[in-house]
């Protein structure tokens, strides 16, 4: 046993000597010999025969294996980095579940499991997955870009088509009207001398075509204020309007009237679009019709107001145009003249000119934190919000609370504080239009 211990010490000494040799060869590398701590593998064998008769024993040492990994001390560090990467990938995996679902749906295997078994090291797997995610995100963003371009293209085509169709229809109608006018004129010429009794009958179709608004009825001698049928644009069907044939020479097409509160003006976009109420009492003619009327001729606007003390004032504007629904019925209001004050252009901050139409269910106003239509219970060309609102609630006397009644901000005394916080109310309001070149 003592001999074996000596041999073990001997082999350790040999190993140590070799270790020192390696260190000397490569000074930068640290050497650890794990075999030193292992059980002694040295074997002592007795030999019956020995060359030259001098060695009855033979020592056989186990093969010496030294593991000398490069940058051994950094392995732990690298391992930590790999762990971090792994966590990052897992996080990305969670945050991109939508991408993953899409990938799964497309049936692409290999995208569903991010850390499946592989021959690659965890670091490489992580890198690969990051790259895969990156390329997926790139693909999605390029898809989005393509879709956007496609939408832009389609929009352009749509606008072109709209324009072409509108122009075609307009040209077609213009040609038809020109033909009809020619035929009627020639018939007129034939009849003028011989058949005066049939003159009225012959000219009827022409009259029907040219009644674009109330001023055309006035032009043929109509002088009673009542409803007439007008066709401001032959591309669209004709409709009934109420004509005021008395005020300031007559020929007015009435757009709106308030006189007793019989019609509710707290209405939807659709109601204001097509119109509502009773043409002989209270009504809103309808934004589509107002658009056609103001498009067919250059129109002026007259507003008539009366309060409960019997004061009657008016406002005249030398231009009035309402755009179509696509442009949210934006209003164009010209210069003021009259007695009621210019409430539509009240100030820099309260100006109804060039404003879009807003209803309680469609907010196109300039008030960012709410809907003026909802707050003031009506449809109107709200700014943020009002210096005038002729579609407000009808109050039969002065009222308190929100100023949601009919309102005209330049009315005498309207902005002065009233005892008890009462608000002013109006008995009658009316809006009507007439061609700029109208001659009474
Ligand atoms: Ca708003």
Short mmCIF file of C-alpha atoms and ligand atoms in Angstrom, two decimals:
data_model
loop_
_atom_site.label_atom_id
_atom_site.label_comp_id
_atom_site.label_asym_id
_atom_site.label_seq_id
_atom_site.Cartn_x
_atom_site.Cartn_y
_atom_site.Cartn_z
CA UNK A 1 0.00 0.00 0.00
CA UNK A 2 2.82 2.37 0.79
CA UNK A 3 4.27 1.63 -2.61
CA UNK A 4 0.94 2.41 -4.33
CA UNK A 5 0.75 5.72 -2.45
CA UNK A 6 4.26 6.55 -3.58
CA UNK A 7 3.42 5.72 -7.15
CA UNK A 8 0.34 7.89 -6.95
CA UNK A 9 2.50 10.75 -5.72
CA UNK A 10 4.93 10.01 -8.50
CA UNK A 11 2.23 10.19 -11.19
CA UNK A 12 0.91 13.43 -9.66
CA UNK A 13 4.41 14.83 -9.81
CA UNK A 14 4.71 13.87 -13.50
CA UNK A 15 1.36 15.49 -14.27
CA UNK A 16 2.37 18.61 -12.44
CA UNK A 17 5.57 18.78 -14.39
CA UNK A 18 3.59 18.51 -17.64
CA UNK A 19 1.17 21.20 -16.50
CA UNK A 20 4.02 23.56 -15.83
CA UNK A 21 5.36 22.75 -19.27
CA UNK A 22 2.03 23.68 -20.90
CA UNK A 23 1.85 26.91 -18.96
CA UNK A 24 5.31 27.69 -20.12
CA UNK A 25 4.28 27.00 -23.72
CA UNK A 26 1.27 29.22 -23.60
CA UNK A 27 1.42 31.70 -20.82
CA UNK A 28 -1.92 33.26 -21.44
CA UNK A 29 -3.91 30.10 -20.84
CA UNK A 30 -4.93 28.92 -17.49
CA UNK A 31 -4.54 25.23 -16.90
CA UNK A 32 -6.79 23.16 -14.75
CA UNK A 33 -6.16 19.51 -14.42
CA UNK A 34 -9.25 17.76 -13.25
CA UNK A 35 -7.60 14.33 -13.38
CA UNK A 36 -5.51 15.29 -10.34
CA UNK A 37 -8.57 15.10 -8.14
CA UNK A 38 -9.70 11.78 -9.58
CA UNK A 39 -8.83 8.41 -8.10
CA UNK A 40 -5.35 7.27 -8.85
CA UNK A 41 -5.26 5.19 -12.05
CA UNK A 42 -1.64 4.27 -11.77
CA UNK A 43 -1.04 0.52 -12.02
CA UNK A 44 1.93 -1.41 -10.71
CA UNK A 45 2.55 -4.71 -12.36
CA UNK A 46 5.15 -7.28 -11.57
CA UNK A 47 7.07 -8.70 -14.51
CA UNK A 48 8.51 -12.10 -14.53
CA UNK A 49 10.85 -11.21 -17.23
CA UNK A 50 12.65 -8.02 -17.54
CA UNK A 51 15.11 -6.91 -20.04
CA UNK A 52 18.61 -6.85 -18.70
CA UNK A 53 17.19 -8.26 -15.37
CA UNK A 54 17.08 -4.89 -13.67
CA UNK A 55 13.30 -4.12 -13.38
CA UNK A 56 11.02 -6.52 -11.58
CA UNK A 57 8.15 -3.96 -11.60
CA UNK A 58 6.58 -1.87 -14.30
CA UNK A 59 4.57 1.32 -13.74
CA UNK A 60 1.88 2.08 -16.30
CA UNK A 61 0.36 5.58 -16.18
CA UNK A 62 -3.16 6.27 -17.58
CA UNK A 63 -3.34 8.32 -20.79
CA UNK A 64 -3.17 11.98 -19.95
CA UNK A 65 -6.04 14.17 -21.23
CA UNK A 66 -6.15 17.87 -20.58
CA UNK A 67 -9.22 19.98 -21.61
CA UNK A 68 -8.03 23.50 -22.30
CA UNK A 69 -10.98 25.43 -23.70
CA UNK A 70 -10.20 28.83 -25.08
CA UNK A 71 -11.64 31.79 -23.11
CA UNK A 72 -12.76 29.34 -20.46
CA UNK A 73 -13.37 32.16 -18.00
CA UNK A 74 -15.88 33.82 -20.38
CA UNK A 75 -18.10 30.78 -20.72
CA UNK A 76 -20.27 31.84 -17.79
CA UNK A 77 -20.57 35.33 -19.22
CA UNK A 78 -21.60 34.00 -22.62
CA UNK A 79 -24.07 31.68 -21.00
CA UNK A 80 -25.69 34.66 -19.24
CA UNK A 81 -25.87 36.55 -22.52
CA UNK A 82 -27.56 33.58 -24.14
CA UNK A 83 -30.07 33.46 -21.28
CA UNK A 84 -30.80 37.15 -21.76
CA UNK A 85 -31.24 36.67 -25.49
CA UNK A 86 -33.56 33.77 -24.82
CA UNK A 87 -35.68 35.96 -22.54
CA UNK A 88 -35.74 38.72 -25.14
CA UNK A 89 -36.91 36.31 -27.78
CA UNK A 90 -39.60 34.98 -25.47
CA UNK A 91 -40.81 38.52 -24.77
CA UNK A 92 -40.87 39.33 -28.48
CA UNK A 93 -42.71 36.12 -29.04
CA UNK A 94 -45.41 37.15 -26.56
CA UNK A 95 -45.70 40.69 -27.86
CA UNK A 96 -46.05 39.48 -31.42
CA UNK A 97 -48.77 36.90 -30.94
CA UNK A 98 -50.72 38.35 -33.83
CA UNK A 99 -47.77 37.80 -36.15
CA UNK A 100 -47.48 34.28 -34.88
CA UNK A 101 -51.17 33.58 -35.40
CA UNK A 102 -50.90 34.83 -38.96
CA UNK A 103 -47.86 32.67 -39.50
CA UNK A 104 -49.74 29.67 -38.10
CA UNK A 105 -52.71 30.37 -40.32
CA UNK A 106 -50.52 30.50 -43.39
CA UNK A 107 -49.49 26.94 -42.54
CA UNK A 108 -45.82 27.71 -42.43
CA UNK A 109 -44.28 25.19 -40.03
CA UNK A 110 -41.27 26.22 -38.05
CA UNK A 111 -42.71 29.59 -37.14
CA UNK A 112 -45.02 28.23 -34.50
CA UNK A 113 -42.38 26.96 -32.10
CA UNK A 114 -39.70 29.47 -31.43
CA UNK A 115 -37.38 27.31 -29.31
CA UNK A 116 -37.79 23.88 -30.77
CA UNK A 117 -34.95 21.35 -30.33
CA UNK A 118 -32.08 22.01 -32.65
CA UNK A 119 -28.49 21.11 -33.20
CA UNK A 120 -27.60 24.77 -32.99
CA UNK A 121 -26.51 26.41 -29.74
CA UNK A 122 -29.16 28.41 -27.85
CA UNK A 123 -27.44 31.64 -28.88
CA UNK A 124 -27.67 30.76 -32.55
CA UNK A 125 -31.28 29.68 -32.18
CA UNK A 126 -32.10 32.98 -30.51
CA UNK A 127 -30.33 34.95 -33.25
CA UNK A 128 -32.14 33.02 -35.90
CA UNK A 129 -35.51 33.64 -34.30
CA UNK A 130 -34.80 37.34 -33.95
CA UNK A 131 -33.92 37.45 -37.63
CA UNK A 132 -37.10 35.55 -38.49
CA UNK A 133 -39.23 37.96 -36.48
CA UNK A 134 -37.46 40.87 -38.10
CA UNK A 135 -38.14 39.59 -41.58
CA UNK A 136 -41.75 38.92 -40.65
CA UNK A 137 -42.22 42.48 -39.42
CA UNK A 138 -40.56 43.75 -42.60
CA UNK A 139 -42.89 41.65 -44.70
CA UNK A 140 -45.98 42.93 -42.84
CA UNK A 141 -44.88 46.54 -43.20
CA UNK A 142 -44.26 46.13 -46.91
CA UNK A 143 -47.71 44.48 -47.22
CA UNK A 144 -49.22 47.51 -45.46
CA UNK A 145 -47.37 49.85 -47.78
CA UNK A 146 -48.68 47.96 -50.80
CA UNK A 147 -52.23 48.07 -49.46
CA UNK A 148 -51.94 51.83 -48.91
CA UNK A 149 -50.71 52.36 -52.44
CA UNK A 150 -53.54 50.23 -53.76
CA UNK A 151 -56.10 52.30 -51.81
CA UNK A 152 -54.61 55.54 -53.13
CA UNK A 153 -54.78 54.19 -56.66
CA UNK A 154 -58.41 53.16 -56.26
CA UNK A 155 -59.32 56.52 -54.78
CA UNK A 156 -57.77 58.30 -57.72
CA UNK A 157 -59.70 56.13 -60.14
CA UNK A 158 -62.93 56.70 -58.24
CA UNK A 159 -62.50 60.47 -58.37
CA UNK A 160 -61.76 60.30 -62.07
CA UNK A 161 -64.84 58.15 -62.69
CA UNK A 162 -67.04 60.53 -60.68
CA UNK A 163 -65.77 63.47 -62.67
CA UNK A 164 -66.24 61.73 -66.01
CA UNK A 165 -69.75 60.56 -65.16
CA UNK A 166 -70.83 63.96 -63.87
CA UNK A 167 -69.45 65.68 -66.95
CA UNK A 168 -71.14 63.18 -69.28
CA UNK A 169 -74.49 63.58 -67.60
CA UNK A 170 -74.18 67.33 -67.53
CA UNK A 171 -73.27 67.50 -71.22
CA UNK A 172 -76.08 65.11 -72.13
CA UNK A 173 -78.66 67.17 -70.27
CA UNK A 174 -77.34 70.44 -71.66
CA UNK A 175 -77.64 69.07 -75.21
CA UNK A 176 -81.20 67.87 -74.54
CA UNK A 177 -82.20 71.23 -73.09
CA UNK A 178 -80.66 73.06 -76.03
CA UNK A 179 -82.59 70.84 -78.50
CA UNK A 180 -85.85 71.35 -76.65
CA UNK A 181 -85.33 75.10 -76.47
CA UNK A 182 -84.67 75.16 -80.20
CA UNK A 183 -87.83 73.15 -80.96
CA UNK A 184 -89.95 75.29 -78.68
CA UNK A 185 -88.59 78.52 -80.13
CA UNK A 186 -89.32 77.38 -83.67
CA UNK A 187 -92.86 76.33 -82.65
CA UNK A 188 -93.27 79.67 -80.95
CA UNK A 189 -92.25 81.42 -84.17
CA UNK A 190 -94.82 79.43 -86.18
CA UNK A 191 -97.60 80.13 -83.71
CA UNK A 192 -97.00 83.79 -83.03
CA UNK A 193 -99.06 84.96 -86.02
CA UNK A 194 -101.65 82.24 -86.66
CA UNK A 195 -102.47 80.24 -83.58
CA UNK A 196 -102.50 82.57 -80.61
CA UNK A 197 -105.15 80.46 -78.85
CA UNK A 198 -102.73 77.50 -78.68
CA UNK A 199 -99.78 79.55 -77.60
CA UNK A 200 -100.24 78.76 -73.92
CA UNK A 201 -100.48 75.00 -74.55
CA UNK A 202 -97.42 74.93 -76.78
CA UNK A 203 -95.20 76.74 -74.34
CA UNK A 204 -96.06 74.62 -71.29
CA UNK A 205 -93.18 72.12 -71.56
CA UNK A 206 -90.71 74.99 -71.75
CA UNK A 207 -92.15 76.61 -68.67
CA UNK A 208 -91.85 73.35 -66.77
CA UNK A 209 -88.17 73.12 -67.68
CA UNK A 210 -87.23 76.62 -66.73
CA UNK A 211 -88.79 76.89 -63.27
CA UNK A 212 -85.59 76.62 -61.38
CA UNK A 213 -86.81 78.55 -58.35
CA UNK A 214 -89.52 80.96 -57.22
CA UNK A 215 -88.10 83.87 -59.20
CA UNK A 216 -89.00 82.02 -62.44
CA UNK A 217 -92.63 81.82 -61.31
CA UNK A 218 -92.47 85.50 -60.42
CA UNK A 219 -91.14 86.18 -63.93
CA UNK A 220 -94.24 84.64 -65.53
CA UNK A 221 -96.48 86.76 -63.37
CA UNK A 222 -97.20 84.58 -60.35
CA UNK A 223 -97.79 86.86 -57.40
CA UNK A 224 -99.38 84.72 -54.70
CA UNK A 225 -97.22 83.32 -51.89
CA UNK A 226 -97.72 79.54 -51.89
CA UNK A 227 -96.05 76.27 -52.82
CA UNK A 228 -94.69 75.74 -56.35
CA UNK A 229 -92.76 72.93 -57.99
CA UNK A 230 -89.21 73.78 -59.03
CA UNK A 231 -86.40 72.01 -60.93
CA UNK A 232 -83.15 73.77 -60.11
CA UNK A 233 -81.13 71.00 -61.74
CA UNK A 234 -82.66 68.78 -64.48
CA UNK A 235 -80.33 65.94 -63.43
CA UNK A 236 -82.39 65.58 -60.27
CA UNK A 237 -86.11 65.36 -59.75
CA UNK A 238 -88.19 68.44 -59.09
CA UNK A 239 -89.62 69.30 -55.68
CA UNK A 240 -92.05 71.58 -53.91
CA UNK A 241 -90.97 74.85 -52.35
CA UNK A 242 -92.76 77.69 -50.64
CA UNK A 243 -92.47 81.01 -52.51
CA UNK A 244 -92.63 84.41 -50.84
CA UNK A 245 -94.03 86.69 -53.56
CA UNK A 246 -94.53 89.73 -51.30
CA UNK A 247 -91.40 90.61 -49.33
CA UNK A 248 -89.23 93.25 -51.04
CA UNK A 249 -90.57 92.55 -54.54
CA UNK A 250 -91.15 88.79 -54.07
CA UNK A 251 -89.56 85.92 -56.00
CA UNK A 252 -88.07 84.40 -52.81
CA UNK A 253 -87.60 80.67 -52.36
CA UNK A 254 -88.02 79.96 -48.65
CA UNK A 255 -85.42 77.62 -47.11
CA UNK A 256 -86.54 77.69 -43.51
CA UNK A 257 -89.40 79.01 -41.39
CA UNK A 258 -90.18 79.21 -37.66
CA UNK A 259 -93.39 80.66 -36.33
CA UNK A 260 -95.09 78.56 -33.65
CA UNK A 261 -92.89 75.66 -32.48
CA UNK A 262 -95.05 73.05 -34.26
CA UNK A 263 -91.99 71.36 -35.80
CA UNK A 264 -89.12 69.81 -33.86
CA UNK A 265 -85.73 70.98 -35.18
CA UNK A 266 -83.63 68.68 -32.99
CA UNK A 267 -83.07 66.23 -35.87
CA UNK A 268 -80.57 63.85 -37.46
CA UNK A 269 -78.20 64.41 -40.37
CA UNK A 270 -80.54 62.42 -42.61
CA UNK A 271 -83.55 64.60 -41.67
CA UNK A 272 -81.64 67.81 -42.40
CA UNK A 273 -80.40 66.28 -45.66
CA UNK A 274 -83.86 65.56 -47.11
CA UNK A 275 -85.81 68.22 -45.21
CA UNK A 276 -88.68 68.07 -42.72
CA UNK A 277 -91.76 69.87 -41.47
CA UNK A 278 -94.66 71.56 -43.24
CA UNK A 279 -93.86 73.97 -46.11
CA UNK A 280 -96.84 76.14 -45.19
CA UNK A 281 -95.88 76.35 -41.50
CA UNK A 282 -92.49 75.44 -40.03
CA UNK A 283 -89.87 73.51 -41.98
CA UNK A 284 -86.30 72.96 -43.13
CA UNK A 285 -86.29 72.58 -46.92
CA UNK A 286 -83.38 70.10 -46.90
CA UNK A 287 -79.65 70.49 -47.47
CA UNK A 288 -79.62 68.59 -50.79
CA UNK A 289 -82.32 70.90 -52.20
CA UNK A 290 -80.63 74.00 -50.81
CA UNK A 291 -77.43 72.86 -52.50
CA UNK A 292 -79.16 72.44 -55.89
CA UNK A 293 -80.96 75.80 -55.61
CA UNK A 294 -77.84 77.74 -54.68
CA UNK A 295 -75.78 75.92 -57.31
CA UNK A 296 -78.12 76.67 -60.22
CA UNK A 297 -77.88 80.46 -59.85
CA UNK A 298 -75.94 83.05 -57.87
CA UNK A 299 -78.22 83.62 -54.90
CA UNK A 300 -78.62 86.23 -52.19
CA UNK A 301 -79.92 85.36 -48.71
CA UNK A 302 -82.50 87.20 -46.67
CA UNK A 303 -83.18 86.49 -43.01
CA UNK A 304 -86.29 87.91 -41.34
CA UNK A 305 -86.66 87.93 -37.58
CA UNK A 306 -89.35 89.05 -35.17
CA UNK A 307 -89.23 89.01 -31.37
CA UNK A 308 -92.13 88.73 -28.91
CA UNK A 309 -92.29 92.49 -28.45
CA UNK A 310 -93.13 92.85 -32.15
CA UNK A 311 -89.78 94.17 -33.37
CA UNK A 312 -89.04 93.03 -36.93
CA UNK A 313 -85.54 93.24 -38.38
CA UNK A 314 -83.77 91.66 -41.34
CA UNK A 315 -80.34 90.72 -42.62
CA UNK A 316 -79.34 90.54 -46.32
CA UNK A 317 -76.28 88.74 -47.62
CA UNK A 318 -75.18 89.32 -51.22
CA UNK A 319 -74.06 85.71 -51.70
CA UNK A 320 -75.29 82.39 -50.40
CA UNK A 321 -74.11 78.96 -51.48
CA UNK A 322 -74.27 75.57 -49.80
CA UNK A 323 -71.92 72.83 -51.05
CA UNK A 324 -72.97 69.20 -51.52
CA UNK A 325 -73.10 66.44 -48.92
CA UNK A 326 -69.61 65.20 -49.79
CA UNK A 327 -68.33 68.63 -48.72
CA UNK A 328 -70.54 68.44 -45.61
CA UNK A 329 -72.83 71.22 -46.90
CA UNK A 330 -70.22 73.87 -46.26
CA UNK A 331 -71.82 77.35 -46.40
CA UNK A 332 -70.53 80.43 -48.26
CA UNK A 333 -71.99 83.70 -46.98
CA UNK A 334 -71.41 87.05 -48.71
CA UNK A 335 -71.44 90.63 -47.45
CA UNK A 336 -74.05 91.87 -45.01
CA UNK A 337 -76.60 94.61 -45.32
CA UNK A 338 -79.73 95.20 -43.20
CA UNK A 339 -81.07 96.07 -39.76
CA UNK A 340 -80.65 92.93 -37.61
CA UNK A 341 -76.85 93.05 -37.54
CA UNK A 342 -74.29 90.71 -39.09
CA UNK A 343 -74.56 87.81 -36.64
CA UNK A 344 -73.27 85.29 -39.20
CA UNK A 345 -69.92 87.09 -39.22
CA UNK A 346 -70.04 88.13 -35.57
CA UNK A 347 -66.30 88.24 -34.85
CA UNK A 348 -63.02 86.57 -35.64
CA UNK A 349 -63.89 83.83 -33.15
CA UNK A 350 -67.60 83.49 -34.00
CA UNK A 351 -68.03 83.26 -37.74
CA UNK A 352 -70.46 80.92 -39.49
CA UNK A 353 -69.14 81.59 -42.99
CA UNK A 354 -67.34 78.62 -44.61
CA UNK A 355 -68.41 76.25 -41.84
CA UNK A 356 -69.59 72.66 -42.32
CA UNK A 357 -73.06 71.52 -41.35
CA UNK A 358 -73.33 69.74 -38.00
CA UNK A 359 -76.24 67.79 -36.52
CA UNK A 360 -76.59 66.14 -33.09
CA UNK A 361 -75.47 62.88 -34.72
CA UNK A 362 -72.74 64.29 -37.03
CA UNK A 363 -70.02 66.50 -35.59
CA UNK A 364 -68.35 68.70 -38.23
CA UNK A 365 -68.04 71.79 -36.04
CA UNK A 366 -64.95 73.60 -34.81
CA UNK A 367 -65.54 72.86 -31.14
CA UNK A 368 -62.97 70.19 -30.30
CA UNK A 369 -64.34 68.76 -27.07
CA UNK A 370 -67.94 68.14 -28.08
CA UNK A 371 -70.76 68.44 -30.60
CA UNK A 372 -72.36 71.90 -30.83
CA UNK A 373 -75.39 70.33 -32.53
CA UNK A 374 -75.96 68.11 -29.52
CA UNK A 375 -75.42 70.97 -27.08
CA UNK A 376 -77.69 73.42 -28.93
CA UNK A 377 -80.28 70.80 -30.01
CA UNK A 378 -80.18 71.52 -33.74
CA UNK A 379 -78.51 71.22 -37.11
CA UNK A 380 -76.56 74.32 -38.21
CA UNK A 381 -73.29 75.59 -39.69
CA UNK A 382 -71.70 75.69 -36.24
CA UNK A 383 -68.40 77.37 -35.52
CA UNK A 384 -67.31 76.74 -31.89
CA UNK A 385 -70.19 77.20 -31.44
CA UNK A 386 -72.63 80.06 -32.18
CA UNK A 387 -73.22 83.74 -32.76
CA UNK A 388 -76.41 82.78 -34.62
CA UNK A 389 -78.62 79.69 -34.70
CA UNK A 390 -81.97 79.91 -36.43
CA UNK A 391 -82.68 76.19 -35.96
CA UNK A 392 -82.60 76.27 -32.14
CA UNK A 393 -85.48 75.18 -29.95
CA UNK A 394 -88.68 77.22 -30.23
CA UNK A 395 -89.49 78.91 -26.92
CA UNK A 396 -92.82 80.69 -26.59
CA UNK A 397 -91.30 83.15 -24.11
CA UNK A 398 -87.98 83.98 -22.46
CA UNK A 399 -86.25 80.93 -20.97
CA UNK A 400 -83.44 79.89 -18.61
CA UNK A 401 -80.56 77.43 -18.86
CA UNK A 402 -78.58 76.50 -21.97
CA UNK A 403 -79.01 79.05 -24.76
CA UNK A 404 -80.41 76.49 -27.17
CA UNK A 405 -83.27 78.62 -28.48
CA UNK A 406 -83.44 80.52 -31.77
CA UNK A 407 -80.54 82.95 -31.52
CA UNK A 408 -79.26 86.00 -33.38
CA UNK A 409 -76.21 87.42 -31.59
CA UNK A 410 -76.52 91.01 -32.91
CA UNK A 411 -80.16 91.48 -31.90
CA UNK A 412 -80.62 94.68 -29.82
CA UNK A 413 -80.04 93.90 -26.14
CA UNK A 414 -79.65 90.15 -26.64
CA UNK A 415 -76.22 89.95 -25.00
CA UNK A 416 -77.09 92.13 -22.03
CA UNK A 417 -77.63 90.27 -18.76
CA UNK A 418 -81.36 89.71 -18.21
CA UNK A 419 -82.88 89.71 -14.71
CA UNK A 420 -83.02 86.15 -13.33
CA UNK A 421 -80.63 84.85 -16.03
CA UNK A 422 -83.41 84.71 -18.62
CA UNK A 423 -82.59 84.26 -22.30
CA UNK A 424 -84.16 86.10 -25.19
CA UNK A 425 -86.51 84.20 -27.52
CA UNK A 426 -87.84 84.87 -31.02
CA UNK A 427 -91.39 84.70 -32.31
CA UNK A 428 -90.56 84.25 -35.99
CA UNK A 429 -87.56 83.48 -38.14
CA UNK A 430 -87.30 82.92 -41.86
CA UNK A 431 -84.51 82.24 -44.36
CA UNK A 432 -85.03 82.71 -48.09
CA UNK A 433 -83.01 83.11 -51.30
CA UNK A 434 -83.41 84.89 -54.63
CA UNK A 435 -81.14 85.18 -57.68
CA UNK A 436 -78.64 88.00 -57.46
CA UNK A 437 -79.77 89.41 -60.82
CA UNK A 438 -83.49 89.34 -59.92
CA UNK A 439 -85.48 92.32 -61.21
CA UNK A 440 -88.82 92.92 -59.48
CA1 LIG B 1 -66.84 69.07 -32.28
#
